[in-house]
Coordinates of C-alpha atoms in Angstrom, one line a residue:
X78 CA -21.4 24.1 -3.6
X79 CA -22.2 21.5 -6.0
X80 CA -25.6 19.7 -5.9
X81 CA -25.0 16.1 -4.9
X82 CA -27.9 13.6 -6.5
X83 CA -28.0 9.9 -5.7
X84 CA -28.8 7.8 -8.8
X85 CA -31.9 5.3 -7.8
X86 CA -30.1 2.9 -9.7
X87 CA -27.0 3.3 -8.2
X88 CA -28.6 3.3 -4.8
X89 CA -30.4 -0.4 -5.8
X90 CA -27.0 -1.9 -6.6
X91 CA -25.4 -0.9 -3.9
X92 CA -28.1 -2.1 -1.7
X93 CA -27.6 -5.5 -3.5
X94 CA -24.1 -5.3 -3.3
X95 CA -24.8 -5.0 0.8
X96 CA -27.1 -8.0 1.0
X97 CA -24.2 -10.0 -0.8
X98 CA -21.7 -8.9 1.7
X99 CA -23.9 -10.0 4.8
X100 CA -24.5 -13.6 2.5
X101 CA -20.6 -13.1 2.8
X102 CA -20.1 -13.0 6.1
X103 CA -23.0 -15.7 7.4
X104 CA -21.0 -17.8 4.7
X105 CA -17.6 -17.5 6.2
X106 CA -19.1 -18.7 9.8
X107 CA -18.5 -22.5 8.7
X108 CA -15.7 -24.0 7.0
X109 CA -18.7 -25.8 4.7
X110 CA -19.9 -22.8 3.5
X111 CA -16.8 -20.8 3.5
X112 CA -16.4 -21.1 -0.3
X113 CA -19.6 -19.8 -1.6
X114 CA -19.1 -16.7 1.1
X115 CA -16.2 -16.2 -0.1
X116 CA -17.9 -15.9 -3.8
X117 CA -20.6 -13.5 -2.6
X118 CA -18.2 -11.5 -1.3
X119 CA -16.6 -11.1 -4.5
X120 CA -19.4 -10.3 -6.5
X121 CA -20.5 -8.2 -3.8
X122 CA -17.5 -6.3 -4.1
X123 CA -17.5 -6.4 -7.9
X124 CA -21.0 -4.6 -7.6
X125 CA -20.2 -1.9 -5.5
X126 CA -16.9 -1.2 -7.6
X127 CA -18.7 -1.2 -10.8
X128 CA -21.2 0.7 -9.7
X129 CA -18.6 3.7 -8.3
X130 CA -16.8 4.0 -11.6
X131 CA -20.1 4.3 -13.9
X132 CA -21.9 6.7 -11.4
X133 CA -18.1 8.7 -11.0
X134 CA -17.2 8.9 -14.4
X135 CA -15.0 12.3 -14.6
X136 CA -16.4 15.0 -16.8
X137 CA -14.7 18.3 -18.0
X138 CA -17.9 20.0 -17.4
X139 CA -21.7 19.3 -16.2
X140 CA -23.5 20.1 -19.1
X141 CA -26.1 17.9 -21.0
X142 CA -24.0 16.7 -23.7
X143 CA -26.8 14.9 -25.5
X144 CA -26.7 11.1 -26.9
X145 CA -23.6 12.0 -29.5
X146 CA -21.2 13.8 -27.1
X147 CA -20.9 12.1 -23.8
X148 CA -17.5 10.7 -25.2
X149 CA -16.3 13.4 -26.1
X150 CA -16.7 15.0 -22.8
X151 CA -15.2 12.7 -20.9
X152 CA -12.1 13.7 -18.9
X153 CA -9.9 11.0 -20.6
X154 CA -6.7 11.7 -18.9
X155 CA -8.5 11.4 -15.2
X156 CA -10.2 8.6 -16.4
X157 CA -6.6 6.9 -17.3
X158 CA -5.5 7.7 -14.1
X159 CA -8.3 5.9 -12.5
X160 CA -8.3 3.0 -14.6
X161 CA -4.3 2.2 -13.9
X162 CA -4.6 3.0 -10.3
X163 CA -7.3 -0.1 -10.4
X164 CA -4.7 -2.0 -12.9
X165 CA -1.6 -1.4 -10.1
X166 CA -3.8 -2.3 -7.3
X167 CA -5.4 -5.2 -9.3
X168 CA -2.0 -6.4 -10.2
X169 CA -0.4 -6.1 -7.1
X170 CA -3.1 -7.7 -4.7
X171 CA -3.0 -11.4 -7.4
X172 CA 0.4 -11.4 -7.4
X173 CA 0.4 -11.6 -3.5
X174 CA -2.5 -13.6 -3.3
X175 CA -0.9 -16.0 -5.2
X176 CA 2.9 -16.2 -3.6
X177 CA 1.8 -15.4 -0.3
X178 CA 2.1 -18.4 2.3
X179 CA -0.4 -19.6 4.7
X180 CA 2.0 -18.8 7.4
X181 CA 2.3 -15.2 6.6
X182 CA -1.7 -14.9 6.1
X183 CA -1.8 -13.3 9.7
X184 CA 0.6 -10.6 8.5
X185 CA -1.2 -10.0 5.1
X186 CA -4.1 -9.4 6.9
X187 CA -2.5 -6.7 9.6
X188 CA -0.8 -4.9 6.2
X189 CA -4.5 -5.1 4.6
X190 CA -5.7 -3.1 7.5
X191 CA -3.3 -0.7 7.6
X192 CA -4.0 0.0 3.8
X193 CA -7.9 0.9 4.8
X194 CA -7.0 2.9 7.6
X195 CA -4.2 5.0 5.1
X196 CA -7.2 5.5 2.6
X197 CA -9.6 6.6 5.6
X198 CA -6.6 9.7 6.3
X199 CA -5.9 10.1 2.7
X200 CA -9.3 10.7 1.8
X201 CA -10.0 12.6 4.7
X202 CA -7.5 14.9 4.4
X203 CA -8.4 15.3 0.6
X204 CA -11.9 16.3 1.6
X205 CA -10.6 18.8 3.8
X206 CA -8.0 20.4 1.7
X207 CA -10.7 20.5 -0.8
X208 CA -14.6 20.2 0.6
X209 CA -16.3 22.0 -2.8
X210 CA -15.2 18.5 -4.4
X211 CA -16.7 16.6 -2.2
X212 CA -19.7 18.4 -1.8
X213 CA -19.2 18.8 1.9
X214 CA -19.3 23.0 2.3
X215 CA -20.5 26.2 1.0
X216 CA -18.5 29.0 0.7
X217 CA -15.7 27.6 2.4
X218 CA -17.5 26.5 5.2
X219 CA -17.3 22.9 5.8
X220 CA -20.8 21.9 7.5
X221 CA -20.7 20.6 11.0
X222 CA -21.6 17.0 10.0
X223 CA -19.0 16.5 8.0
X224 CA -16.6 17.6 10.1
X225 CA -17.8 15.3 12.9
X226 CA -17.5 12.6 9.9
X227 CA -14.0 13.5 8.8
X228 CA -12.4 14.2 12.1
X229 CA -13.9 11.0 13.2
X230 CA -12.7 8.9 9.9
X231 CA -9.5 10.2 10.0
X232 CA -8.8 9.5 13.8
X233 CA -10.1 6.0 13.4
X234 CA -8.0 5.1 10.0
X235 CA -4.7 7.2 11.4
X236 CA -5.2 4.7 14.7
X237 CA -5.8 1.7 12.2
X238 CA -2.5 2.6 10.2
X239 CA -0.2 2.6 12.8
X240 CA -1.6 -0.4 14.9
X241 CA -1.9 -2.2 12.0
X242 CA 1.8 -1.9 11.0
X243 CA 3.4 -2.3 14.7
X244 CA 0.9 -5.3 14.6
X245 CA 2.7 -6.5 11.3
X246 CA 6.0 -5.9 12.6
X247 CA 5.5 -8.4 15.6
X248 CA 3.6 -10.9 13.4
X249 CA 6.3 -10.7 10.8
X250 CA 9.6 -11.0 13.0
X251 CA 10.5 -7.6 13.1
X252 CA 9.6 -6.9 16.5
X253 CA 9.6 -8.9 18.9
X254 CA 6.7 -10.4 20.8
X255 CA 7.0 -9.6 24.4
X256 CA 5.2 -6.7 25.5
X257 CA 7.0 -3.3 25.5
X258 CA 6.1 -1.2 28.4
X259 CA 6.1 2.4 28.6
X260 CA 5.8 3.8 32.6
X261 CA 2.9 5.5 33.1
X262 CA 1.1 4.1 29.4
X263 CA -2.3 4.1 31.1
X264 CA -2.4 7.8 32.0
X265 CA -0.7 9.0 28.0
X266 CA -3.0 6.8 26.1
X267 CA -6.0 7.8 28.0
X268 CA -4.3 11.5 27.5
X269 CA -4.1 10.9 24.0
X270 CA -7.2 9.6 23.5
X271 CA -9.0 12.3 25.5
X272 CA -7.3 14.5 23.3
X273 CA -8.2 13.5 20.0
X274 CA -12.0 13.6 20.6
X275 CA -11.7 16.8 22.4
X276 CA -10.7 17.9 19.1
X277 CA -12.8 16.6 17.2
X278 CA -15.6 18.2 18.6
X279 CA -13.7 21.1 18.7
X280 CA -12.9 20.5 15.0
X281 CA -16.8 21.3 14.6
X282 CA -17.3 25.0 15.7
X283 CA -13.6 25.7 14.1
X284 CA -12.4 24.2 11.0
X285 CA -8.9 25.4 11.5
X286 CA -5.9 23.4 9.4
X287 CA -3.8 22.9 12.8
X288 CA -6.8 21.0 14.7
X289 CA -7.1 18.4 11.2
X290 CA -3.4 18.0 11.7
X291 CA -2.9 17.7 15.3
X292 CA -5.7 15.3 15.4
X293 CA -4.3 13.4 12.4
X294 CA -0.8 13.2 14.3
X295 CA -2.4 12.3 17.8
X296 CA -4.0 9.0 16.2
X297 CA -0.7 8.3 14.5
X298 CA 0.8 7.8 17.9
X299 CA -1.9 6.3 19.9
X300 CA -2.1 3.7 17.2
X301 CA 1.6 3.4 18.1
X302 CA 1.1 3.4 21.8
X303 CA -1.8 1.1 22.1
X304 CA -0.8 -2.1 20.1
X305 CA 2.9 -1.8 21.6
X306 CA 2.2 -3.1 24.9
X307 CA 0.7 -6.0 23.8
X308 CA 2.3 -9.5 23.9
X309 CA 2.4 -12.0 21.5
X310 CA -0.1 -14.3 23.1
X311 CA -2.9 -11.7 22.9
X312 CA -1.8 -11.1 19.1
X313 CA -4.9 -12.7 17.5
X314 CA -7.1 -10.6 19.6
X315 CA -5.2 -7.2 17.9
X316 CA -5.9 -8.4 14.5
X317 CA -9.5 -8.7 14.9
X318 CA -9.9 -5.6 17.1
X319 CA -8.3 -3.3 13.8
X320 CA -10.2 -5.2 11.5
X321 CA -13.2 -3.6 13.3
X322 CA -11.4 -0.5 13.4
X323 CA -10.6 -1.1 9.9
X324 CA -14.4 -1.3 9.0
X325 CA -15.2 2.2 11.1
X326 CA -12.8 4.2 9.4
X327 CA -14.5 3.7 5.9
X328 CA -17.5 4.0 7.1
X329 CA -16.9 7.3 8.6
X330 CA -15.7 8.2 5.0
X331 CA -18.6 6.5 3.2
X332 CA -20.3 9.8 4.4
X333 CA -17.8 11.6 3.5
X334 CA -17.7 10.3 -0.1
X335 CA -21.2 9.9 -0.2
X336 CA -20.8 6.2 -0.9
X337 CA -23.7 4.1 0.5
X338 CA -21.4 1.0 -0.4
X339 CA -18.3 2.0 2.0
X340 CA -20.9 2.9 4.6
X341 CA -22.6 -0.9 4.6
X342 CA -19.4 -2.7 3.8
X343 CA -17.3 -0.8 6.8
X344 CA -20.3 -1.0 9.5
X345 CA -20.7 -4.6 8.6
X346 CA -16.6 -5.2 8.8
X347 CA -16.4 -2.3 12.1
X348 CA -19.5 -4.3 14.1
X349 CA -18.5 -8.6 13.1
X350 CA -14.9 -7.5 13.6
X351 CA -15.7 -6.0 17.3
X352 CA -18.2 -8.9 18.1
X353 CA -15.3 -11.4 17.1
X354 CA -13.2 -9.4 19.4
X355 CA -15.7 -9.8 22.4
X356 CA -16.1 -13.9 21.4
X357 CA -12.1 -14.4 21.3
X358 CA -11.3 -11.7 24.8
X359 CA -14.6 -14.0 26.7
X360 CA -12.7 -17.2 24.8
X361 CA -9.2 -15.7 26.7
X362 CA -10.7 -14.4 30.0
X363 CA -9.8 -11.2 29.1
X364 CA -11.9 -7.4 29.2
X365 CA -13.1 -6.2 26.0
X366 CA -12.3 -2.8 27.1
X367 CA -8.8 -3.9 28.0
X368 CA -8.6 -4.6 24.4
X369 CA -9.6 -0.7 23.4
X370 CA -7.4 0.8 25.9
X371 CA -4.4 -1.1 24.9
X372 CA -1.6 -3.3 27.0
X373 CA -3.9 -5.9 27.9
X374 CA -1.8 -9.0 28.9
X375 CA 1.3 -7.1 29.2
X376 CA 1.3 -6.2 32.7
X377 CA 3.2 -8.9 34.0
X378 CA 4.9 -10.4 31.1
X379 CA 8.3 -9.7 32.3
X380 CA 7.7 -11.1 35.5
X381 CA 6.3 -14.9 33.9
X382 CA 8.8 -14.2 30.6
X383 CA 12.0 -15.3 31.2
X384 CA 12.4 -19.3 30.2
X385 CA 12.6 -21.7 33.3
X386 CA 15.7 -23.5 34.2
X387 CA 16.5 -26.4 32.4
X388 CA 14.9 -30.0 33.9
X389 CA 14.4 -33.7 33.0
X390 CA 12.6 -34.5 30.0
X391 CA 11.9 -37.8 27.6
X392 CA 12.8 -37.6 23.8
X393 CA 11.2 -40.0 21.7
X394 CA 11.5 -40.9 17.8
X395 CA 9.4 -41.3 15.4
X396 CA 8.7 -45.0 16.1
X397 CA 8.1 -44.4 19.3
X398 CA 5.2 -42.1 18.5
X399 CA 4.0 -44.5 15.9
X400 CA 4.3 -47.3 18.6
X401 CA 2.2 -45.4 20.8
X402 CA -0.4 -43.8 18.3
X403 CA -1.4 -47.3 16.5
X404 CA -2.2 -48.8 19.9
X405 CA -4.1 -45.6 20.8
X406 CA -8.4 -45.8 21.1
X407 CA -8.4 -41.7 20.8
X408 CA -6.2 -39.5 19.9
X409 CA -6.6 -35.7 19.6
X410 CA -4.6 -33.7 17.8
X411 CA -3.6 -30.0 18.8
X412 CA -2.1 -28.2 15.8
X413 CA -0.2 -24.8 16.2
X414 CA 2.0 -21.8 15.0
X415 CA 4.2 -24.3 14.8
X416 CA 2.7 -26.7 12.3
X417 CA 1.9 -23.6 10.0
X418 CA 6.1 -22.9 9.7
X419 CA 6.6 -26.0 8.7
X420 CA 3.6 -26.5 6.5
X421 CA 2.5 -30.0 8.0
X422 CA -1.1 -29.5 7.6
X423 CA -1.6 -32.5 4.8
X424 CA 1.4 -34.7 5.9
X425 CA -0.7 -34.5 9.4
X426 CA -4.1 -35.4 7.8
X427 CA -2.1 -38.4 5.9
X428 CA -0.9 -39.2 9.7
X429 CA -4.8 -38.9 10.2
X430 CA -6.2 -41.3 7.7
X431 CA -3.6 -44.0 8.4
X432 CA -4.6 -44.2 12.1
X433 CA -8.5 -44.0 11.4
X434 CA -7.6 -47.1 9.2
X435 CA -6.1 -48.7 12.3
X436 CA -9.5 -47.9 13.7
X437 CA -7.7 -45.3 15.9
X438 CA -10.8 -42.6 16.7
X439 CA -8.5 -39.1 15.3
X440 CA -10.1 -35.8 16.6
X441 CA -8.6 -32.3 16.2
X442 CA -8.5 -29.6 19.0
X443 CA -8.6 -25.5 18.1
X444 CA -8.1 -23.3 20.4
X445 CA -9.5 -19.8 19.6
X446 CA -6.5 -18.1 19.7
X447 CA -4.1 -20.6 17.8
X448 CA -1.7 -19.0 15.0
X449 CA -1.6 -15.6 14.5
X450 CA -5.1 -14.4 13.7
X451 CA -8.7 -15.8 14.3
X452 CA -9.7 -19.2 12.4
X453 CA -5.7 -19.9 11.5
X454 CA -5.7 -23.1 12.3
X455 CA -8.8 -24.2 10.9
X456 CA -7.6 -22.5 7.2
X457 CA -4.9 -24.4 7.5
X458 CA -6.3 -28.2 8.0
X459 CA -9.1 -27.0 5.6
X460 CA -7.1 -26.4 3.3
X461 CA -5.2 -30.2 4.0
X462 CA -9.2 -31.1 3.2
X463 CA -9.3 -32.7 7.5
X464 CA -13.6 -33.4 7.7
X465 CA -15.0 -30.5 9.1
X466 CA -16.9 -33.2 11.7
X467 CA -13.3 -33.9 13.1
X468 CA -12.2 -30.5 14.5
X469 CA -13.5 -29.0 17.6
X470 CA -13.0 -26.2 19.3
X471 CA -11.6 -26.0 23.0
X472 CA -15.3 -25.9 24.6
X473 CA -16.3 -28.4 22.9
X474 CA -13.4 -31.1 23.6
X475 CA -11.5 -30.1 26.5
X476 CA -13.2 -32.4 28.8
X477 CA -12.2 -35.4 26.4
X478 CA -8.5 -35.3 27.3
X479 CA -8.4 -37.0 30.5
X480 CA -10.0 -40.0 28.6
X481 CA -7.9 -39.8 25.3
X482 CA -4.9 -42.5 25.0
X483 CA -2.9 -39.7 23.1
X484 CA -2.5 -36.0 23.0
X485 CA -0.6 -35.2 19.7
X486 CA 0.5 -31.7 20.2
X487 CA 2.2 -29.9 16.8
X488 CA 4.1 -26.8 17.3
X489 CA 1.0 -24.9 20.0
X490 CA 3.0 -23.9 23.3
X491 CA 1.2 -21.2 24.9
X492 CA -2.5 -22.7 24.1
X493 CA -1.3 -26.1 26.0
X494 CA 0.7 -24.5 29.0
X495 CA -1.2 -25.0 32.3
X496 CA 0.7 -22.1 33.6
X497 CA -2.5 -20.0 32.3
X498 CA -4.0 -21.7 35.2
X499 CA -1.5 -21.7 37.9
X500 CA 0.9 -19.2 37.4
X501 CA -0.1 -15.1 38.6
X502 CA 3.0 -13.9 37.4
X503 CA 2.7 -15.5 33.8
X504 CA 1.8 -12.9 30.5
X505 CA -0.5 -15.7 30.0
X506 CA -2.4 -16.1 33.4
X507 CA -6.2 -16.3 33.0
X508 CA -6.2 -17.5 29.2
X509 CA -8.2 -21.1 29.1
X510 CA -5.9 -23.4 27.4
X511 CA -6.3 -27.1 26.1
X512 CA -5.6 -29.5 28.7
X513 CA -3.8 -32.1 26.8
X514 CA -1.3 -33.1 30.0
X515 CA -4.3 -34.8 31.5
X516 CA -4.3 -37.5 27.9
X517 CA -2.9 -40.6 28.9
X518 CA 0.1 -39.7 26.4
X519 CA 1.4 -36.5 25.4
X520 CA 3.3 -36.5 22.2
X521 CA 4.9 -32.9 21.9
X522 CA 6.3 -31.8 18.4
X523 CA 8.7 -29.4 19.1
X524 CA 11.9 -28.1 16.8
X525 CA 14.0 -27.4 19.9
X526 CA 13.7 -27.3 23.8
X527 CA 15.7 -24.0 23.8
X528 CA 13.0 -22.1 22.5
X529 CA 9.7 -20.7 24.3
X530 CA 6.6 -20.0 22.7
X531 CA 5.5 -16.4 21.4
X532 CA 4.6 -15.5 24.4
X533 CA 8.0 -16.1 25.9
X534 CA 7.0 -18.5 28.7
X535 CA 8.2 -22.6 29.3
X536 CA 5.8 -25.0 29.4
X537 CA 5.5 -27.2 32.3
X538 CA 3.7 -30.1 29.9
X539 CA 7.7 -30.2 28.0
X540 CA 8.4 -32.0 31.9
X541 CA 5.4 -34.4 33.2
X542 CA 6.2 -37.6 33.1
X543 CA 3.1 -38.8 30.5
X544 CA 5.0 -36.5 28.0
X545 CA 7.8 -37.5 24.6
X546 CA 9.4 -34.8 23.5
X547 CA 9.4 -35.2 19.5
X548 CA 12.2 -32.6 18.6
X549 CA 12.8 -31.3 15.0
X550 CA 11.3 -30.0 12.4
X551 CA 7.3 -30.9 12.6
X552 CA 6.6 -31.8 8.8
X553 CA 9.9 -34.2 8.7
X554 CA 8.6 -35.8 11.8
X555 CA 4.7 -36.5 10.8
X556 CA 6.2 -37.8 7.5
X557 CA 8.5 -40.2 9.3
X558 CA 5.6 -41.1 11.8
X559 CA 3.9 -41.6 8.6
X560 CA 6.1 -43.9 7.0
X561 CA 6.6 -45.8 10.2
X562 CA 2.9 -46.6 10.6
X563 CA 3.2 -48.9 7.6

């Protein structure tokens, strides 16, 4: 077996590299600070990558080469290899970074999840096929700890994979959003499940290649099983639960690889992405472990689903919502999915500034689950530069709509629809939503009344009498509310 040594040095700037990821992440908690989190986290990461390819670089042999031949006993043809696999990866992740949208962010992020998982297998099944390398056996034997390690990395990152790209699918279009609901899903994922760490800890008193596989295969399909059953509405909550699974998975193979960065970097991701996940299922009213199991929300989606028969409703214009808004004392704004399509984020803050300088008081309402992903909406009117004083999230300004003049609601269906309170039959029943039908006003920007929100349930706000329906594309009709306040 070969003698694995940790490098002091290597070992301090990894532990810096850690302290700049937590400056990262207590950076990202506010929208002030989000900026220079964002920086630490770079050079965090820059660290910790640095630091792996000077420590790792690949030899033809281990013998003391002196000062003159340490060049010349570098494996340069592994070395190339390494250094294009960075340039490809490198390349690849600015060229989406720059093209990709802000409404496709949530599915950027589920495809960037399912890439950590596929390394946490990948390298996992590399250490297996070959522990010497790794420094994880001797004489063929891999040592019990590792194999608790491995069998436990590759189950997490297999599960990540495959949630993460059924996740994708639905975010992206692909799939659709309702729930799909196998009979009897309960009992097979808890089958599954029970399965999988049955072999794992079987895995360590026999290091057979069919246990690897078959618990590499299992954790293919629960990852499959348990994000299937879940319905759009609950979507957000999926993202942030395999971002924490995300974070486990290379952990588990920061042991493996002996990498004290991916161990820090994945327990920080695994533990802020699970306590996320508890903050957004208590923000829902829904069990955290209904969220591990899978098919949370889904069991009575087909029941509340189907869109209610067609009754009376008001259509306004754009004057009409200009009329209204410029005699308004308060109006709150409630951006959604919907505002995100269209991209009118800065056409809204413009729609903003003009009634503040009509002395109108503007707020703007978040709901913790609005978009596709955590904090969506609040990326979005960041980056439309909205003051961080104006948005609030729904604890914070839910009790103001019953004395606001006018509810401005842009595009967010199922975080508005009151049927979270009143209907037991609906996907959606038990999630706290914003109760803008209790606003003196309801302005409701909506492209068509034909359509139902990701969750596939009407809203009974489209029909109260306080409510105009605003129909059409929501950019085109902030810029003509725009022009009209004039």
């Amino acid at each position: 077996m070969e003698q694995i040594t940790v490098n002091p040095w290597a070992s301090l700037a990894y532990l810096v590299a850690g302290v700049c990821f937590i400056l990262a992440l207590r950076g990202l908690s506010s929208p002030a600070t989000s900026q220079r989190g964002n920086r630490m986290g770079i050079i965090g990461m820059t660290i910790a990558v640095v630091t792996t390819l000077v420590t790792h670089v690949p030899f033809k042999d281990y013998q003391d080469f002196g000062q003159l031949g340490f060049i010349a006993h570098v494996d340069g043809l592994t070395l190339i290899e390494i250094l294009a696999a960075i340039g490809i990866g490198a390349a690849i992740g600015i060229t989406t970074a720059r093209k990709i949208a802000m409404t496709d962010m949530p599915q950027l992020v589920a495809a960037f999840h399912s890439l950590v998982g596929l390394a946490a297998v990948l390298v996992a099944c590399a250490a297996f096929l070959n522990p010497g390398a790794f420094g994880i056996a001797e004489g063929g034997v891999i040592f019990a700890q590792s194999r608790i390690e491995m069998g436990l990395g590759v189950a997490i990152g297999a599960i990540t994979f495959s949630g993460s790209v059924i996740a994708f699918l639905k975010l992206n279009g692909n799939m659709g959003g309702a729930p799909i609901l196998l009979p009897g899903r309960h009992v097979i994922n808890l089958g599954v499940l029970a399965a999988i760490l049955g072999l794992v800890a079987y895995f360590t008193v026999d290091q057979s290649a069919w246990v690897f596989w078959t618990i590499t295969v299992l954790s293919f399909a629960i990852g499959f099983l348990l994000i299937v059953p879940i319905g759009g509405a609950d979507m957000p909550v999926v993202v942030s639960m395999l971002n924490s699974y995300s974070g486990w998975a290379a952990a588990a193979m920061g042991f493996t690889l002996h990498n004290t960065a991916m161990i820090i970097t994945g327990a920080l991701v695994g533990s802020s992405g699970a306590i996320l996940s508890y903050i957004m299922c208590k923000a829902m009213n829904r069990s955290f472990l209904s969220v591990i199991a899978g098919g949370f929300g889904g069991e009575t989606a087909t029941a509340g689903g189907a869109p209610k028969e067609q009754r009376p409703w008001k259509r306004g214009s754009a004057e009409d919502a200009a009329f209204l808004l410029e005699q308004a004392e308060q109006v709150i704004i409630v951006p959604g999915y919907g505002m995100a399509v269209s991209q009118a984020q800065h056409a809204l803050r413009e729609m903003g500034d003009k009634l503040k300088a009509h002395g109108v008081r503007v707020k703007y309402a978040i709901h913790p689950v609005a978009g596709r992903m955590p904090g969506h909406m609040n990326v979005l009117l960041a980056e439309a530069n909205v003051p961080y004083d104006d948005v609030f999230e729904l604890e914070d300004i839910n009790s103001e709509f019953a004395q606001t003049d006018v509810a401005f609601v842009i595009g967010a269906n199922d975080v508005t629809n009151p049927a979270a309170k009143t209907d037991k039959t609906s996907p959606i029943y038990g999630m706290p939503v914003l109760d803008v039908g209790k606003a003196k006003t309801v302005l409701f920007i909506k492209r068509s009344m034909g359509g139902v929100g990701y969750a596939g349930v009407d809203n009974d706000v489209f029909y109260m009498d306080n409510t105009m329906m605003l129909l059409g594309d929501a950019k085109k009709m902030v810029e003509e509310i725009v022009k009209s306040l004039d």
